[in-house]
PDB file of C-alpha atoms in Angstrom:
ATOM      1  CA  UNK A  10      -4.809   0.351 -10.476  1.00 92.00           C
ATOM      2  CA  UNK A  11      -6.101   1.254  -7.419  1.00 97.00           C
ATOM      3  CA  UNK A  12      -3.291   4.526  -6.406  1.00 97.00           C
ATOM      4  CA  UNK A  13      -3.642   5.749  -9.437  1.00 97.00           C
ATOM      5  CA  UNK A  14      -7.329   5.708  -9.819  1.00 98.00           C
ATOM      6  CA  UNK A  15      -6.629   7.377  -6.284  1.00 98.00           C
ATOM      7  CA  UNK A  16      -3.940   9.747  -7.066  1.00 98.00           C
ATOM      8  CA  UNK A  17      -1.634   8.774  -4.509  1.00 98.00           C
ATOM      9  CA  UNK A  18       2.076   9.202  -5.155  1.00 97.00           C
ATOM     10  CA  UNK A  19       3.176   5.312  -6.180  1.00 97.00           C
ATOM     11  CA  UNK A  20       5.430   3.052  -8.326  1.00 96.00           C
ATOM     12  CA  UNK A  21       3.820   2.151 -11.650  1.00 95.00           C
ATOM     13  CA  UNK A  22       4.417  -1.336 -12.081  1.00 93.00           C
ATOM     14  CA  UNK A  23       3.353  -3.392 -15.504  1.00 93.00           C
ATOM     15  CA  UNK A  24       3.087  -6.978 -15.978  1.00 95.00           C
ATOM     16  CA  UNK A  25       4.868  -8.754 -18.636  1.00 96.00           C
ATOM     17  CA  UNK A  26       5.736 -12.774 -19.393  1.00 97.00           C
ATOM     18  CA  UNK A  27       9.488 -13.715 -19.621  1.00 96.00           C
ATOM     19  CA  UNK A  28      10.387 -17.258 -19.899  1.00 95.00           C
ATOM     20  CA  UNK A  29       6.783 -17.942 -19.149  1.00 95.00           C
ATOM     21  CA  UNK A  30       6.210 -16.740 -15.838  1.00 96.00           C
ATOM     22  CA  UNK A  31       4.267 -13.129 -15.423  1.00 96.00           C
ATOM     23  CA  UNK A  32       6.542 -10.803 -13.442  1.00 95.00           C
ATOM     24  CA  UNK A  33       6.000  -7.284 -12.184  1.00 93.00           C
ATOM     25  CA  UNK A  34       8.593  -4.564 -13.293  1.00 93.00           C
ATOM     26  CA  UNK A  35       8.808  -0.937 -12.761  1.00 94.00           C
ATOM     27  CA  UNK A  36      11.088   2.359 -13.377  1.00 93.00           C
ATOM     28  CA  UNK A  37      13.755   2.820 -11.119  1.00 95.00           C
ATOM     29  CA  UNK A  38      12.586   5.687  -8.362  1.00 95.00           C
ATOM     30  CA  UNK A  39      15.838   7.369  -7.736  1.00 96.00           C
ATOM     31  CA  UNK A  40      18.364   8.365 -10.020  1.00 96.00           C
ATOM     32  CA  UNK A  41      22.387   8.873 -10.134  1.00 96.00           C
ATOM     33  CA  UNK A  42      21.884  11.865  -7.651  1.00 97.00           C
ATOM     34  CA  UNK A  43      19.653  10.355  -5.386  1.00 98.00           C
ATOM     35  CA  UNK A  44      18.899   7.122  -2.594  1.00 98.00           C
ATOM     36  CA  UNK A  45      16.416   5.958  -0.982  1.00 98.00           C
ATOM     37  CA  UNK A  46      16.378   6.241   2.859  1.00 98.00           C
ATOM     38  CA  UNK A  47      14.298   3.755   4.895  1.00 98.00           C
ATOM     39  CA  UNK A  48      11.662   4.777   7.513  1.00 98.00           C
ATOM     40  CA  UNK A  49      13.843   2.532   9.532  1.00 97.00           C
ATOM     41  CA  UNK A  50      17.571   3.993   9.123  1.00 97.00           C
ATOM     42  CA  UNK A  51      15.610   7.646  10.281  1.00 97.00           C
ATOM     43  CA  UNK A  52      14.468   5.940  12.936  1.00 96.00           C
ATOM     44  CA  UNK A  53      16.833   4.309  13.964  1.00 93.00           C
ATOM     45  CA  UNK A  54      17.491   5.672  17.791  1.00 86.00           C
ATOM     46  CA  UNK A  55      15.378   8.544  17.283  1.00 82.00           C
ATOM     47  CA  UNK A  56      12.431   7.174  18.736  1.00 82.00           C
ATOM     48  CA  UNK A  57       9.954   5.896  21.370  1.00 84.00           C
ATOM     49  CA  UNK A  58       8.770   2.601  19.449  1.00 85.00           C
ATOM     50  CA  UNK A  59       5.296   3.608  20.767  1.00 86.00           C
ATOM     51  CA  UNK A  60       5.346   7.039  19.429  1.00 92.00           C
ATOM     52  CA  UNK A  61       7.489   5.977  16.485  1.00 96.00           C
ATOM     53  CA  UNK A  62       3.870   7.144  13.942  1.00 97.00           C
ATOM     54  CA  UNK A  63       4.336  11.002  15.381  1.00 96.00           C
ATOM     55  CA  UNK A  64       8.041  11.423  15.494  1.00 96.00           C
ATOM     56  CA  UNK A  65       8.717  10.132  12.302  1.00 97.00           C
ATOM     57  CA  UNK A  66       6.540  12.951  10.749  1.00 98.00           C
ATOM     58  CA  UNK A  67       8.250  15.757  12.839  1.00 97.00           C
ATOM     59  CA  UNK A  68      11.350  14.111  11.711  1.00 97.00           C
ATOM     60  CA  UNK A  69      10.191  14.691   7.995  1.00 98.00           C
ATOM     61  CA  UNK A  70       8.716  18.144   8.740  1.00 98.00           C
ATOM     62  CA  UNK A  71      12.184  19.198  10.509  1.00 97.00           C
ATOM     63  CA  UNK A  72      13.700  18.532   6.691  1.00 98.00           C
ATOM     64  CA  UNK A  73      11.015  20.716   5.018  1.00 98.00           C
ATOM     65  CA  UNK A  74       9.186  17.587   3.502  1.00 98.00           C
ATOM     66  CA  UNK A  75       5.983  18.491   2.365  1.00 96.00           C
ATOM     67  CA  UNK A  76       3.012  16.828   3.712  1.00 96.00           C
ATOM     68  CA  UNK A  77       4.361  13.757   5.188  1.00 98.00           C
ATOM     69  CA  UNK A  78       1.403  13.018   6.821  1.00 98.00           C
ATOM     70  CA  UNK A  79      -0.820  12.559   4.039  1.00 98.00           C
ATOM     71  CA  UNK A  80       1.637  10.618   1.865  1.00 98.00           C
ATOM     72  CA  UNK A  81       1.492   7.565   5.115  1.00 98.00           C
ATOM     73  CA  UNK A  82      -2.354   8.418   5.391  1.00 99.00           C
ATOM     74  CA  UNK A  83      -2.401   7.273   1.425  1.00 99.00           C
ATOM     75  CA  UNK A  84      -0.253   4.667   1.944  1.00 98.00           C
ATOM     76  CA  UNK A  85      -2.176   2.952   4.897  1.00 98.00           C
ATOM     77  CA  UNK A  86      -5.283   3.494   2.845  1.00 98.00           C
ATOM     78  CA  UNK A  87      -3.976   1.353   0.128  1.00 98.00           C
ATOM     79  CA  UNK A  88      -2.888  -1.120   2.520  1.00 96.00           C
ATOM     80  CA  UNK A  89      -6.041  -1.457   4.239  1.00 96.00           C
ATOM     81  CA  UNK A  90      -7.560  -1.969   0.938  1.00 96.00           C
ATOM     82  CA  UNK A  91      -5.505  -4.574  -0.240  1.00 95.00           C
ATOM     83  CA  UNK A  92      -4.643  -5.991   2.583  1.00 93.00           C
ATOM     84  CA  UNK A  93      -1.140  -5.155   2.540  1.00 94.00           C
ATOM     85  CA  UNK A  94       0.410  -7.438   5.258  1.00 90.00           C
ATOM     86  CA  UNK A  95       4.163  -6.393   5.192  1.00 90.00           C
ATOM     87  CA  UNK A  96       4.446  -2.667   5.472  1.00 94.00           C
ATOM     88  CA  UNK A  97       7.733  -2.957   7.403  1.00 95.00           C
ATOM     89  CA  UNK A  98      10.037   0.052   7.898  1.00 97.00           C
ATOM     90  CA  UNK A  99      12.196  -0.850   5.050  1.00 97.00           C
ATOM     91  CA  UNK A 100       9.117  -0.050   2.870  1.00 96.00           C
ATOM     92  CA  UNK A 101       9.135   3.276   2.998  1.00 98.00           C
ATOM     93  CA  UNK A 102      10.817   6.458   3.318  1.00 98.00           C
ATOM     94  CA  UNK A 103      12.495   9.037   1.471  1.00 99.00           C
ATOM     95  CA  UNK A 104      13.849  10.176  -1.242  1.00 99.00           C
ATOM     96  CA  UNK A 105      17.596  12.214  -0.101  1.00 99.00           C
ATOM     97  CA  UNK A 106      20.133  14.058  -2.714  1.00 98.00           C
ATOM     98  CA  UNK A 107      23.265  12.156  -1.761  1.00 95.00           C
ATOM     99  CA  UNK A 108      25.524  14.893  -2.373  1.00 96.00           C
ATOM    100  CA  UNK A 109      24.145  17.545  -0.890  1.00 98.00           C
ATOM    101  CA  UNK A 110      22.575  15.387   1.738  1.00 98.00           C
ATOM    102  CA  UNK A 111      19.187  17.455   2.017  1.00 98.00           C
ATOM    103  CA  UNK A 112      15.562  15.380   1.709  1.00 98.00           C
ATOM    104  CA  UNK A 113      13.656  15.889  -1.038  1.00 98.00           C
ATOM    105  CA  UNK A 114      10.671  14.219  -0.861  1.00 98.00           C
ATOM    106  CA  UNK A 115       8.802  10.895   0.700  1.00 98.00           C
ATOM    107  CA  UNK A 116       9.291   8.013  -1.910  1.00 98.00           C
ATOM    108  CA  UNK A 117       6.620   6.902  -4.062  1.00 98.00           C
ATOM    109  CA  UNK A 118       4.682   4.290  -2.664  1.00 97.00           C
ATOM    110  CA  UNK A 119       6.254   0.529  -3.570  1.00 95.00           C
ATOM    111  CA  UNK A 120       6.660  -2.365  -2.518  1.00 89.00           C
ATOM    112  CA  UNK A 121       2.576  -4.372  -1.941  1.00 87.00           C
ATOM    113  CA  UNK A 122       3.439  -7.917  -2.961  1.00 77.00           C
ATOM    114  CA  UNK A 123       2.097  -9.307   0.287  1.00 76.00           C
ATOM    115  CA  UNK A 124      -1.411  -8.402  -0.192  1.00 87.00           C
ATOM    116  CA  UNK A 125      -4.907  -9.811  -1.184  1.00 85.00           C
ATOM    117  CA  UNK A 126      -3.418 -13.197   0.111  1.00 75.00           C
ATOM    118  CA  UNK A 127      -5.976 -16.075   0.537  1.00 63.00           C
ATOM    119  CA  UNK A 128      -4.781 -19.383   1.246  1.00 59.00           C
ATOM    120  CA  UNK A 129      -7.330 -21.240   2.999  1.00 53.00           C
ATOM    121  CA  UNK A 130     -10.952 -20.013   2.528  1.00 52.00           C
ATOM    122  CA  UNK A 131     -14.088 -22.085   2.036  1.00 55.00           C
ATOM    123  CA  UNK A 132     -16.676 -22.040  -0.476  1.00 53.00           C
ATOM    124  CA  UNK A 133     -19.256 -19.613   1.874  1.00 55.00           C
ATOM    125  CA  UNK A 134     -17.088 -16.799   3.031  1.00 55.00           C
ATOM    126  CA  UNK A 135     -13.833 -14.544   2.401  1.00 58.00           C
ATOM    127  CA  UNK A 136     -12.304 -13.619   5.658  1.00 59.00           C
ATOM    128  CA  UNK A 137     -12.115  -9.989   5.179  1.00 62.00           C
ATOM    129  CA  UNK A 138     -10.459  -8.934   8.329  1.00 69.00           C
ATOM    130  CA  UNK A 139      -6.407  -9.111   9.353  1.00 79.00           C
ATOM    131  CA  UNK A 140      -3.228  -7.287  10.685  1.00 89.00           C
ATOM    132  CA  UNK A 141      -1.189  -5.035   9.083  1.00 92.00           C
ATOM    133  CA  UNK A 142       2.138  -3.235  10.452  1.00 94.00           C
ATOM    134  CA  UNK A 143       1.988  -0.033  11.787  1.00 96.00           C
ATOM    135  CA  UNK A 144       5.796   1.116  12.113  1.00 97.00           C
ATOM    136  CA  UNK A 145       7.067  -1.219  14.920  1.00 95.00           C
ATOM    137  CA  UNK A 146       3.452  -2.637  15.489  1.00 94.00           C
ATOM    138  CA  UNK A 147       1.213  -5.658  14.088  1.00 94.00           C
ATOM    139  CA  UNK A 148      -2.188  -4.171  14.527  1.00 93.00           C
ATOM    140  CA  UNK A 149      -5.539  -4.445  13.451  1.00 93.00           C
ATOM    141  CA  UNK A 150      -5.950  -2.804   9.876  1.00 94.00           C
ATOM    142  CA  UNK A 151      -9.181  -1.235  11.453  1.00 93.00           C
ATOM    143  CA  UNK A 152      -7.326   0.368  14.155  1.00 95.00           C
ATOM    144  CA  UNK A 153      -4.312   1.409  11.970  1.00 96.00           C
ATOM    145  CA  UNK A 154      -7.315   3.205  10.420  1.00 95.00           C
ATOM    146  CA  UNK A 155      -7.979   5.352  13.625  1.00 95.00           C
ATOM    147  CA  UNK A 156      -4.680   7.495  12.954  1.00 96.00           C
ATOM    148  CA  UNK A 157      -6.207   9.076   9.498  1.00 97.00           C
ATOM    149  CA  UNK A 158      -7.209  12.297  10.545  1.00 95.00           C
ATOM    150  CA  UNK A 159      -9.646  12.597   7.644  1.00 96.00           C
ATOM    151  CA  UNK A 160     -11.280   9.546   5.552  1.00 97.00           C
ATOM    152  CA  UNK A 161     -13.838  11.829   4.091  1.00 97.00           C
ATOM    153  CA  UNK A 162     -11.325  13.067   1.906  1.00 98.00           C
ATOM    154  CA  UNK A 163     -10.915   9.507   0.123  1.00 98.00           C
ATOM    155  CA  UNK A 164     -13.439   9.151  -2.982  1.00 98.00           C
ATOM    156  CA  UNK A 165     -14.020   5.672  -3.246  1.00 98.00           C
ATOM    157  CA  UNK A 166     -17.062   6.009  -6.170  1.00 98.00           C
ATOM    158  CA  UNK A 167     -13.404   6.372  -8.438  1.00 98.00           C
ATOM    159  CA  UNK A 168     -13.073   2.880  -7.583  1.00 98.00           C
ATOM    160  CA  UNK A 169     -15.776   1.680  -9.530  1.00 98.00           C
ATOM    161  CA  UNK A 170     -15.404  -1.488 -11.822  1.00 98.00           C
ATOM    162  CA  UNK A 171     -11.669  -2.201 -10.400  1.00 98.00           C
ATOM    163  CA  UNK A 172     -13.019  -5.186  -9.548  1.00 97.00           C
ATOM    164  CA  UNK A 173     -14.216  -6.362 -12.952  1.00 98.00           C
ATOM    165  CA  UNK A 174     -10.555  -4.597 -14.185  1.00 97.00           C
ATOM    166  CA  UNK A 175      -9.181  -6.631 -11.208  1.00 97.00           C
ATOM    167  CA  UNK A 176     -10.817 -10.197 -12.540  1.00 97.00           C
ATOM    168  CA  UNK A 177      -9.716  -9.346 -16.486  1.00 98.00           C
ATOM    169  CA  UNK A 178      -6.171  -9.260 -15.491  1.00 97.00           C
ATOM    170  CA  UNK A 179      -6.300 -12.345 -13.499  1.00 96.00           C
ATOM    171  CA  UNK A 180      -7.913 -14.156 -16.194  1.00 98.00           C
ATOM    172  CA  UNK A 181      -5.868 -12.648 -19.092  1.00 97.00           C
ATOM    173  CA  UNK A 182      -2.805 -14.512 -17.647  1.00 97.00           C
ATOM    174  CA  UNK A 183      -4.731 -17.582 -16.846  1.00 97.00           C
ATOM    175  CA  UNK A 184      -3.254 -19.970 -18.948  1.00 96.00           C
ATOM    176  CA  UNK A 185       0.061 -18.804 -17.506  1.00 97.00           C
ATOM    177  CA  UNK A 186      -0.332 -18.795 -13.776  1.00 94.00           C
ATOM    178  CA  UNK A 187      -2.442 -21.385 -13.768  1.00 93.00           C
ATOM    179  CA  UNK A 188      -5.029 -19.650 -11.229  1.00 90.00           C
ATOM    180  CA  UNK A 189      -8.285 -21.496 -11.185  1.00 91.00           C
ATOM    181  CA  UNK A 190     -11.504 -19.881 -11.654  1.00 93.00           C
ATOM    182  CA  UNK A 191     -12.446 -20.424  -7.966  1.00 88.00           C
ATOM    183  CA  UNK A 192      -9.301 -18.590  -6.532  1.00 88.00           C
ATOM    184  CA  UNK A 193      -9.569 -15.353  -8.940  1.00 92.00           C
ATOM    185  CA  UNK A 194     -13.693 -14.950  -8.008  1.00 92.00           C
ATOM    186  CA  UNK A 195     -12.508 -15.307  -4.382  1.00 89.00           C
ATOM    187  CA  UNK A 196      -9.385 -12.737  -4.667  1.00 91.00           C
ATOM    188  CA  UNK A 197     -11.969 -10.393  -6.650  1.00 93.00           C
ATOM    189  CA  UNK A 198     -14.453 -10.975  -4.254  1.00 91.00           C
ATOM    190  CA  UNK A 199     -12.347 -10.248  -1.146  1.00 91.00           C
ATOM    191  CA  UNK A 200     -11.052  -6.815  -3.046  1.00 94.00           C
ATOM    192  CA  UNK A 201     -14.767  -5.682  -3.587  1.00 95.00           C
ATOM    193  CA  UNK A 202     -15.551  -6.662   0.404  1.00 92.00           C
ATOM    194  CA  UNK A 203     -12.610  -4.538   1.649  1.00 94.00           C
ATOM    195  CA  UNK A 204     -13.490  -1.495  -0.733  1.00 97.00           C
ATOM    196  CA  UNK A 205     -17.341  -1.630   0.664  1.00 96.00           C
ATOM    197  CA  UNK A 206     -15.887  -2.097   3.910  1.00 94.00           C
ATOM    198  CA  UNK A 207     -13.783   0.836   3.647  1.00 97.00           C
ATOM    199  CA  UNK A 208     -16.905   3.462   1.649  1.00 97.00           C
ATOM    200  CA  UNK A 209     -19.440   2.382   5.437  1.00 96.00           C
ATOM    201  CA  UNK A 210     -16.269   3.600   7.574  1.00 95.00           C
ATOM    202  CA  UNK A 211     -16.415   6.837   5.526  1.00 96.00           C
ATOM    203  CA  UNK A 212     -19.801   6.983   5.783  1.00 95.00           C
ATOM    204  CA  UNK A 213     -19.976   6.878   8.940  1.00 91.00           C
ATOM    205  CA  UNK A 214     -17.268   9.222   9.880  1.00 78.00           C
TER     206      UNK A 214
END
């Protein structure tokens, strides 16, 4: 919902009930000719941990891909809003032709099942804060924030009515998953506090 209202380069995923549970499925990114290479196999020894944000893009630019920057600035975006808690380095990467070896492009953004978690809350407030992962780091997602070199350039007005979206899908499988009324209007609510959250940090900028 949210990347593609977006436009950021992801993994459409659909829902669908088998043996009556709701599972998420998707397309297969790669293809006979290609793999997937992990953020953490180009890494691997080829960095400062500290620095790890930087070098991986020159890595990327060294192989001609284009715009690696703004594919991680999308991705921590989306993370940030739904507060993705497991970006690890095994998350991401790129896509490589394994016969020829060259890179072809970053990989589609996949991979947010750890997000929008709420397993204690009360009945007056949604905690709306936490830490994500920033390459080797567990950091604040409002300082993982600080390395976007331009949040202006996010539109969040094309967000409007996700939420409501958000809260029809969560009820449609209802009788299914078995989600009480309570813990969808909290989930919805926490989605519509990070996406105001994130429109007064644009503002502001």
């Amino acid at each position: 919902m949210i990347s593609s209202r977006l436009g950021f380069n992801h993994v459409t995923h659909t829902l669908e009930v088998i043996k009556d549970k709701v599972v998420s499925k998707c397309e297969c990114f790669i293809n006979e000719n290609t793999e997937l290479i992990s953020a953490y196999q180009i890494l691997y020894n080829n960095c400062d941990k500290d620095d790890a944000y930087e070098t991986y893009i020159s890595l990327l630019e060294k192989h001609e891909i284009k715009d690696p920057r703004s594919s991680l600035e999308d991705m921590f975006i989306l993370d940030y809003i739904m507060l993705n808690e497991d970006r690890h380095l095994n998350n991401f990467g790129i896509i490589r032709d394994f016969k020829t070896l060259n890179w072809i492009s970053t990989a589609q953004i996949f991979d947010t099942g750890e997000s929008l978690n709420i397993i204690d809350y009360s009945d007056e407030e949604v905690i709306i804060n936490g830490d994500g992962r920033f390459f080797y780091n567990i950091s604040n997602f409002d300082n993982i924030l600080d390395n976007i070199k331009d949040l202006k350039k996010y539109d969040l007005n094309k967000l409007d009515g996700i939420c409501e979206e958000f809260d029809e899908l969560l009820h449609k499988y209802q009788h299914i998953t078995k989600m009480t009324d309570r813990r969808i209007n909290k989930i919805c609510t926490l989605l519509f506090s990070r996406i105001n959250k994130l429109k007064k940090k644009i503002e502001t900028k």
